[in-house]
XYZ file of N, CA and C in Angstrom:
333
model
N 0.789 -1.167 0.010
C 0.064 0.032 0.017
C 0.929 1.278 -0.015
N 1.889 1.257 0.740
C 2.796 2.365 0.800
C 3.499 2.493 -0.526
N 3.665 1.478 -1.202
C 4.386 1.399 -2.548
C 3.421 2.002 -3.513
N 2.124 1.759 -3.439
C 1.140 2.295 -4.305
C 0.979 3.877 -4.142
N 1.030 4.240 -2.828
C 0.913 5.669 -2.617
C 2.258 6.310 -3.109
N 3.357 5.619 -2.886
C 4.593 6.313 -3.334
C 4.515 6.446 -4.775
N 4.119 5.340 -5.580
C 4.018 5.337 -7.006
C 3.054 6.463 -7.487
N 1.845 6.608 -6.749
C 0.936 7.711 -7.131
C 1.553 8.999 -6.896
N 2.245 9.137 -5.854
C 2.888 10.478 -5.522
C 3.942 10.823 -6.497
N 4.713 9.833 -6.909
C 5.728 10.046 -7.987
C 5.059 10.433 -9.354
N 4.010 9.663 -9.649
C 3.311 10.013 -10.872
C 2.606 11.326 -10.899
N 2.131 11.741 -9.667
C 1.559 13.030 -9.537
C 2.650 14.145 -9.730
N 3.815 13.871 -9.108
C 4.891 14.923 -9.204
C 5.301 14.967 -10.698
N 5.477 13.842 -11.386
C 5.805 13.798 -12.813
C 4.791 14.442 -13.572
N 3.565 14.251 -13.332
C 2.504 14.927 -14.105
C 2.493 16.436 -13.919
N 2.769 16.850 -12.693
C 2.829 18.292 -12.377
C 4.009 18.881 -13.134
N 5.137 18.178 -13.096
C 6.467 18.684 -13.845
C 6.092 18.809 -15.317
N 5.473 17.668 -15.932
C 5.277 17.818 -17.359
C 4.243 18.913 -17.672
N 3.242 19.060 -16.872
C 2.141 20.067 -16.991
C 2.891 21.401 -16.877
N 3.686 21.677 -15.907
C 4.361 22.958 -15.756
C 5.296 23.221 -16.957
N 6.047 22.248 -17.392
C 6.893 22.418 -18.560
C 6.161 22.709 -19.847
N 5.011 22.168 -20.080
C 4.126 22.308 -21.149
C 3.529 23.832 -21.076
N 3.121 24.121 -19.972
C 2.623 25.495 -19.760
C 3.554 26.518 -20.016
N 4.844 26.403 -19.532
C 5.846 27.330 -19.848
C 6.223 27.401 -21.311
N 6.273 26.247 -21.993
C 6.580 26.148 -23.399
C 5.402 26.881 -24.248
N 4.155 26.539 -23.869
C 3.074 27.206 -24.676
C 3.060 28.711 -24.416
N 3.256 29.057 -23.206
C 3.296 30.498 -22.869
C 4.463 31.288 -23.575
N 5.556 30.655 -23.579
C 6.705 31.386 -24.352
C 6.469 31.453 -25.778
N 5.833 30.418 -26.424
C 5.422 30.346 -27.780
C 4.417 31.373 -28.083
N 3.425 31.541 -27.269
C 2.369 32.482 -27.404
C 2.968 33.934 -27.459
N 3.880 34.224 -26.446
C 4.479 35.492 -26.300
C 5.316 35.765 -27.674
N 6.062 34.811 -27.981
C 6.938 34.947 -29.220
C 6.145 35.357 -30.436
N 5.030 34.582 -30.646
C 4.115 34.848 -31.748
C 3.470 36.148 -31.728
N 3.125 36.587 -30.507
C 2.521 37.933 -30.388
C 3.468 38.998 -30.636
N 4.722 38.814 -30.288
C 5.757 39.934 -30.531
C 5.886 40.034 -31.932
N 6.020 38.860 -32.597
C 6.296 38.882 -34.160
C 5.053 39.603 -34.848
N 3.903 39.203 -34.379
C 2.671 39.836 -35.006
C 2.709 41.328 -34.681
N 3.124 41.827 -33.496
C 3.108 43.154 -33.109
C 4.170 43.883 -34.045
N 5.371 43.250 -34.204
C 6.375 43.891 -35.059
C 5.877 44.023 -36.481
N 5.172 43.059 -37.031
C 4.619 43.161 -38.301
C 3.576 44.354 -38.479
N 2.792 44.405 -37.387
C 1.747 45.620 -37.398
C 2.464 46.983 -37.224
N 3.443 47.095 -36.448
C 4.279 48.271 -36.286
C 4.947 48.588 -37.673
N 5.484 47.551 -38.339
C 6.126 47.838 -39.629
C 5.124 48.310 -40.663
N 3.945 47.787 -40.665
C 2.931 48.170 -41.596
C 2.421 49.543 -41.339
N 2.298 49.953 -40.032
C 2.005 51.316 -39.566
C 2.949 52.272 -40.046
N 4.309 51.994 -39.870
C 5.358 52.983 -40.248
C 5.327 53.124 -41.775
N 5.170 52.036 -42.596
C 5.038 52.074 -43.957
C 3.914 53.108 -44.421
N 2.773 52.796 -43.732
C 1.540 53.648 -44.062
C 1.777 55.161 -43.690
N 2.489 55.409 -42.555
C 2.720 56.807 -42.149
C 3.750 57.398 -43.176
N 4.753 56.641 -43.695
C 5.660 57.148 -44.622
C 4.979 57.524 -46.032
N 4.038 56.591 -46.371
C 3.287 56.873 -47.620
C 2.411 58.104 -47.536
N 1.791 58.222 -46.419
C 0.940 59.296 -46.151
C 1.672 60.612 -46.205
N 2.939 60.628 -45.571
C 3.754 61.740 -45.588
C 4.196 62.143 -46.884
N 4.518 61.187 -47.763
C 4.957 61.439 -49.199
C 3.692 62.025 -49.989
N 2.565 61.466 -49.716
C 1.390 61.943 -50.413
C 1.156 63.405 -50.123
N 1.299 63.662 -48.752
C 1.075 65.063 -48.390
C 2.038 66.072 -48.943
N 3.316 65.577 -49.067
C 4.330 66.436 -49.694
C 4.081 66.720 -51.211
N 3.642 65.606 -51.832
C 3.194 65.837 -53.159
C 2.051 66.725 -53.464
N 1.071 66.570 -52.573
C -0.145 67.492 -52.607
C 0.380 68.930 -52.376
N 1.189 69.131 -51.389
C 1.646 70.480 -51.080
C 2.375 71.120 -52.275
N 3.155 70.323 -52.932
C 3.936 70.780 -54.124
C 2.901 71.072 -55.246
N 1.866 70.273 -55.437
C 0.863 70.598 -56.394
C 0.110 71.959 -56.115
N -0.184 72.099 -54.838
C -0.859 73.374 -54.436
C 0.059 74.516 -54.623
N 1.378 74.470 -54.211
C 2.287 75.541 -54.459
C 2.473 75.862 -55.938
N 2.446 74.815 -56.860
C 2.533 75.088 -58.278
C 1.360 75.795 -58.816
N 0.186 75.400 -58.295
C -1.041 76.079 -58.736
C -1.060 77.487 -58.270
N -0.640 77.700 -57.049
C -0.717 79.114 -56.561
C 0.369 79.873 -57.444
N 1.578 79.346 -57.652
C 2.536 80.118 -58.346
C 2.097 80.439 -59.730
N 1.418 79.506 -60.479
C 0.870 79.679 -61.731
C -0.130 80.775 -61.691
N -0.897 80.895 -60.728
C -1.931 81.932 -60.668
C -1.391 83.448 -60.480
N -0.270 83.419 -59.690
C 0.378 84.710 -59.346
C 1.522 85.096 -60.196
N 2.079 84.221 -60.971
C 3.291 84.457 -61.691
C 3.168 85.635 -62.630
N 2.111 85.839 -63.394
C 2.005 87.045 -64.284
C 2.099 88.337 -63.483
N 1.386 88.428 -62.362
C 1.415 89.518 -61.525
C 2.710 89.800 -61.016
N 3.387 88.685 -60.532
C 4.761 88.870 -59.928
C 5.722 89.440 -61.092
N 5.643 89.007 -62.271
C 6.521 89.429 -63.346
C 6.128 90.924 -63.559
N 4.866 91.324 -63.585
C 4.557 92.752 -63.780
C 5.161 93.611 -62.685
N 5.105 93.145 -61.363
C 5.598 93.858 -60.229
C 7.129 93.942 -60.338
N 7.815 92.858 -60.789
C 9.239 92.948 -60.968
C 9.663 93.995 -61.978
N 8.980 93.992 -63.045
C 9.219 94.920 -64.146
C 8.998 96.317 -63.574
N 7.963 96.673 -62.839
C 7.714 97.971 -62.283
C 8.798 98.428 -61.274
N 9.235 97.336 -60.420
C 10.369 97.590 -59.527
C 11.641 98.063 -60.271
N 11.909 97.301 -61.310
C 13.153 97.673 -62.074
C 13.003 99.060 -62.681
N 11.847 99.498 -63.173
C 11.604 100.865 -63.761
C 11.811 101.835 -62.538
N 11.231 101.570 -61.443
C 11.327 102.481 -60.338
C 12.814 102.578 -59.859
N 13.536 101.536 -59.866
C 14.958 101.612 -59.474
C 15.796 102.430 -60.440
N 15.398 102.371 -61.754
C 16.099 103.143 -62.749
C 15.861 104.585 -62.496
N 14.528 104.911 -62.195
C 14.212 106.385 -61.931
C 14.969 106.818 -60.672
N 14.931 105.991 -59.696
C 15.650 106.313 -58.424
C 17.154 106.583 -58.663
N 17.734 105.795 -59.502
C 19.202 105.896 -59.751
C 19.397 107.144 -60.580
N 18.559 107.566 -61.490
C 18.756 108.822 -62.280
C 18.655 109.892 -61.277
N 17.762 109.853 -60.406
C 17.614 110.986 -59.409
C 18.763 111.183 -58.467
N 19.338 109.878 -58.130
C 20.516 109.936 -57.282
C 21.709 110.593 -58.066
N 21.895 110.271 -59.314
C 23.023 110.721 -60.067
C 22.555 111.751 -61.079
N 22.589 113.031 -60.518
C 22.031 114.068 -61.482
C 22.975 114.486 -62.663
N 24.231 114.050 -62.531
C 25.260 114.229 -63.491
C 24.933 113.573 -64.865
N 24.267 112.455 -64.649
C 23.898 111.619 -65.799
C 22.600 112.226 -66.378
N 22.602 112.697 -67.438
C 21.294 113.295 -68.127
C 20.738 112.193 -68.879
N 19.416 111.962 -68.593
C 18.709 110.962 -69.450
C 18.577 111.498 -70.928
N 18.366 110.530 -71.781
C 18.534 110.884 -73.237
C 17.266 111.836 -73.601
N 16.136 111.612 -72.962
C 15.050 112.534 -73.319
C 15.313 113.901 -72.895
N 15.984 114.214 -71.753
C 16.251 115.513 -71.296
C 17.304 116.168 -72.300
N 18.262 115.494 -72.757
C 19.192 115.974 -73.788
C 18.614 116.671 -74.939
N 17.595 115.856 -75.396
C 16.872 116.452 -76.549
C 16.071 117.752 -76.374
N 15.546 117.808 -75.201
C 14.867 119.075 -74.776
C 15.880 120.247 -74.710
N 17.014 120.034 -74.080
C 18.024 121.120 -74.018
C 18.577 121.520 -75.328
N 18.857 120.588 -76.240
C 19.321 120.835 -77.535
C 18.273 121.590 -78.321
N 16.970 121.321 -78.234
C 15.945 122.069 -78.919
C 15.825 123.468 -78.385
N 16.051 123.599 -77.024
C 15.912 124.893 -76.465
C 17.080 125.798 -76.877
N 18.249 125.312 -77.078
C 19.398 126.084 -77.512
C 19.200 126.622 -78.901
N 18.629 125.905 -79.714
C 18.504 126.247 -81.066
C 17.429 127.308 -81.386
C-alpha cells in the first residue's frame, strides 16, 4: 500500500512537472508569436505613415505650383515695375547723368 501511494505520488509529481513544462513552453510560444505579430503591425503602420507623408508632400507641391501659376504674371509685372522705379531712383541719385530725353529738350531749347 505504501508502494502504491509512493508510485501515485511520484506519478503526480511527474504529471505536475510535465504540465508545468508544457505550460511554460506554450506561454513562451504565445508571447513570441504575439511579439512577431506586433512587429509586423508596427512595420505596416510605419510604412503607411511614410506613404501618407509622401502623399502630403506631393499635394503640397501641387498646391504651391497652382498658386505660383496663378500669381506668376502679376509677380512678373511687379518685378518689371520695380526695375523701372529703381532706374528712376538711380537717375535722381546721379544728377550728372542726363537722361536721353532731357538732352533732346536742352538741344531744342538752345536752337
